[in-house]
Coordinates of C-alpha atoms in Angstrom, one line a residue:
X27 CA 11.9 12.6 -8.4
X28 CA 15.0 14.0 -10.1
X29 CA 18.3 12.4 -10.8
X30 CA 21.1 14.2 -8.9
X31 CA 23.9 15.8 -10.9
X32 CA 26.5 13.4 -9.8
X33 CA 24.8 10.1 -9.7
X34 CA 25.7 6.8 -8.2
X35 CA 23.9 3.5 -7.7
X36 CA 24.1 3.7 -3.9
X37 CA 21.6 1.9 -1.7
X38 CA 19.6 5.0 -0.9
X39 CA 19.1 5.9 -4.6
X40 CA 18.2 2.3 -5.5
X41 CA 15.6 2.2 -2.7
X42 CA 14.0 5.5 -3.8
X43 CA 13.8 4.4 -7.5
X44 CA 12.5 0.9 -6.4
X45 CA 9.7 2.6 -4.4
X46 CA 8.7 4.7 -7.4
X47 CA 8.6 1.7 -9.6
X48 CA 6.7 -0.4 -7.1
X49 CA 4.2 2.5 -6.8
X50 CA 3.8 2.6 -10.6
X51 CA 3.3 -1.2 -10.8
X52 CA 0.6 -0.9 -8.1
X53 CA -1.2 2.0 -9.6
X54 CA -1.0 1.1 -13.3
X55 CA -1.0 -2.7 -13.3
X56 CA -2.5 -3.5 -9.9
X57 CA 0.6 -5.6 -9.0
X58 CA 0.8 -5.7 -5.2
X59 CA 2.4 -7.8 -2.5
X60 CA 5.6 -8.4 -4.5
X61 CA 7.4 -11.6 -3.7
X62 CA 11.1 -11.7 -2.7
X63 CA 11.9 -12.9 -6.2
X64 CA 10.0 -10.0 -7.8
X65 CA 11.7 -7.5 -5.5
X66 CA 15.1 -8.9 -6.3
X67 CA 14.4 -8.5 -10.1
X68 CA 13.3 -4.9 -9.6
X69 CA 16.4 -4.2 -7.5
X70 CA 18.8 -5.7 -10.1
X71 CA 17.1 -3.8 -12.9
X72 CA 17.2 -0.5 -10.9
X73 CA 20.9 -0.9 -10.1
X74 CA 21.7 -1.6 -13.7
X75 CA 19.7 1.4 -14.9
X76 CA 21.2 3.7 -12.3
X77 CA 24.7 2.5 -13.1
X78 CA 24.3 3.3 -16.8
X79 CA 22.6 6.6 -16.2
X80 CA 24.3 9.7 -17.8
X81 CA 23.0 13.0 -16.4
X82 CA 24.2 14.8 -19.5
X83 CA 21.4 13.1 -21.5
X84 CA 18.7 15.0 -19.6
X85 CA 16.5 11.9 -19.7
X86 CA 12.9 12.3 -18.4
X87 CA 12.7 10.7 -15.0
X88 CA 9.2 9.3 -15.5
X89 CA 10.3 7.7 -18.8
X90 CA 13.1 5.9 -16.9
X91 CA 10.7 4.6 -14.4
X92 CA 8.0 3.6 -16.9
X93 CA 10.0 2.3 -19.8
X94 CA 13.3 1.3 -18.5
X95 CA 12.6 -0.1 -15.1
X96 CA 8.9 -1.1 -15.1
X97 CA 8.8 -2.5 -18.6
X98 CA 12.1 -4.4 -18.1
X99 CA 10.5 -5.8 -14.9
X100 CA 7.4 -7.1 -16.8
X101 CA 9.7 -8.6 -19.4
X102 CA 12.1 -10.3 -17.1
X103 CA 9.7 -11.3 -14.4
X104 CA 6.9 -12.6 -16.5
X105 CA 8.5 -13.2 -19.9
X106 CA 6.5 -10.6 -21.7
X107 CA 7.6 -9.0 -25.0
X108 CA 8.1 -5.2 -24.8
X109 CA 6.1 -4.6 -28.0
X110 CA 3.3 -6.8 -26.8
X111 CA 3.2 -4.9 -23.5
X112 CA 2.8 -1.6 -25.4
X113 CA 0.0 -3.0 -27.6
X114 CA -1.9 -4.5 -24.7
X115 CA -1.9 -1.3 -22.7
X116 CA -3.1 1.2 -25.4
X117 CA -6.8 1.5 -24.3
X118 CA -8.6 1.3 -21.1
X119 CA -10.2 -2.1 -22.1
X120 CA -6.8 -3.4 -23.2
X121 CA -5.3 -2.4 -19.8
X122 CA -8.0 -4.2 -17.9
X123 CA -7.3 -7.4 -19.9
X124 CA -3.6 -6.9 -19.4
X125 CA -4.0 -6.5 -15.6
X126 CA -6.1 -9.7 -15.5
X127 CA -3.4 -11.5 -17.6
X128 CA -0.7 -10.4 -15.1
X129 CA -2.9 -11.5 -12.2
X130 CA -3.3 -15.0 -13.7
X131 CA 0.5 -15.3 -14.3
X132 CA 1.2 -14.4 -10.7
X133 CA -1.5 -16.7 -9.4
X134 CA -0.1 -19.6 -11.4
X135 CA 3.3 -18.8 -10.0
X136 CA 1.9 -18.6 -6.5
X137 CA 3.0 -15.0 -6.2
X138 CA -0.4 -13.8 -4.9

């Protein structure tokens, strides 16, 4: 997905970027069946990111989804430190442990 040249945080753009982020969370972290609270957090983060976007910077779109929206979601929704997230997802074994940790957090919060 590419940012349009003149960009606004309109509902259509927010929905498209939310879908991309939700797909990433599902495929990378096995986070599925998001609660209303989780969807609200993703929406607010997405709106903020799109409002601050400057097309002159030529930012890589996937970086925005991965680092800006998805990582902020993990930080804000589950209270995880950004550096800790990066360290826990370096190897395949680390990623499996991280996915299990997220599953337990969501289970304790009754989100799954």
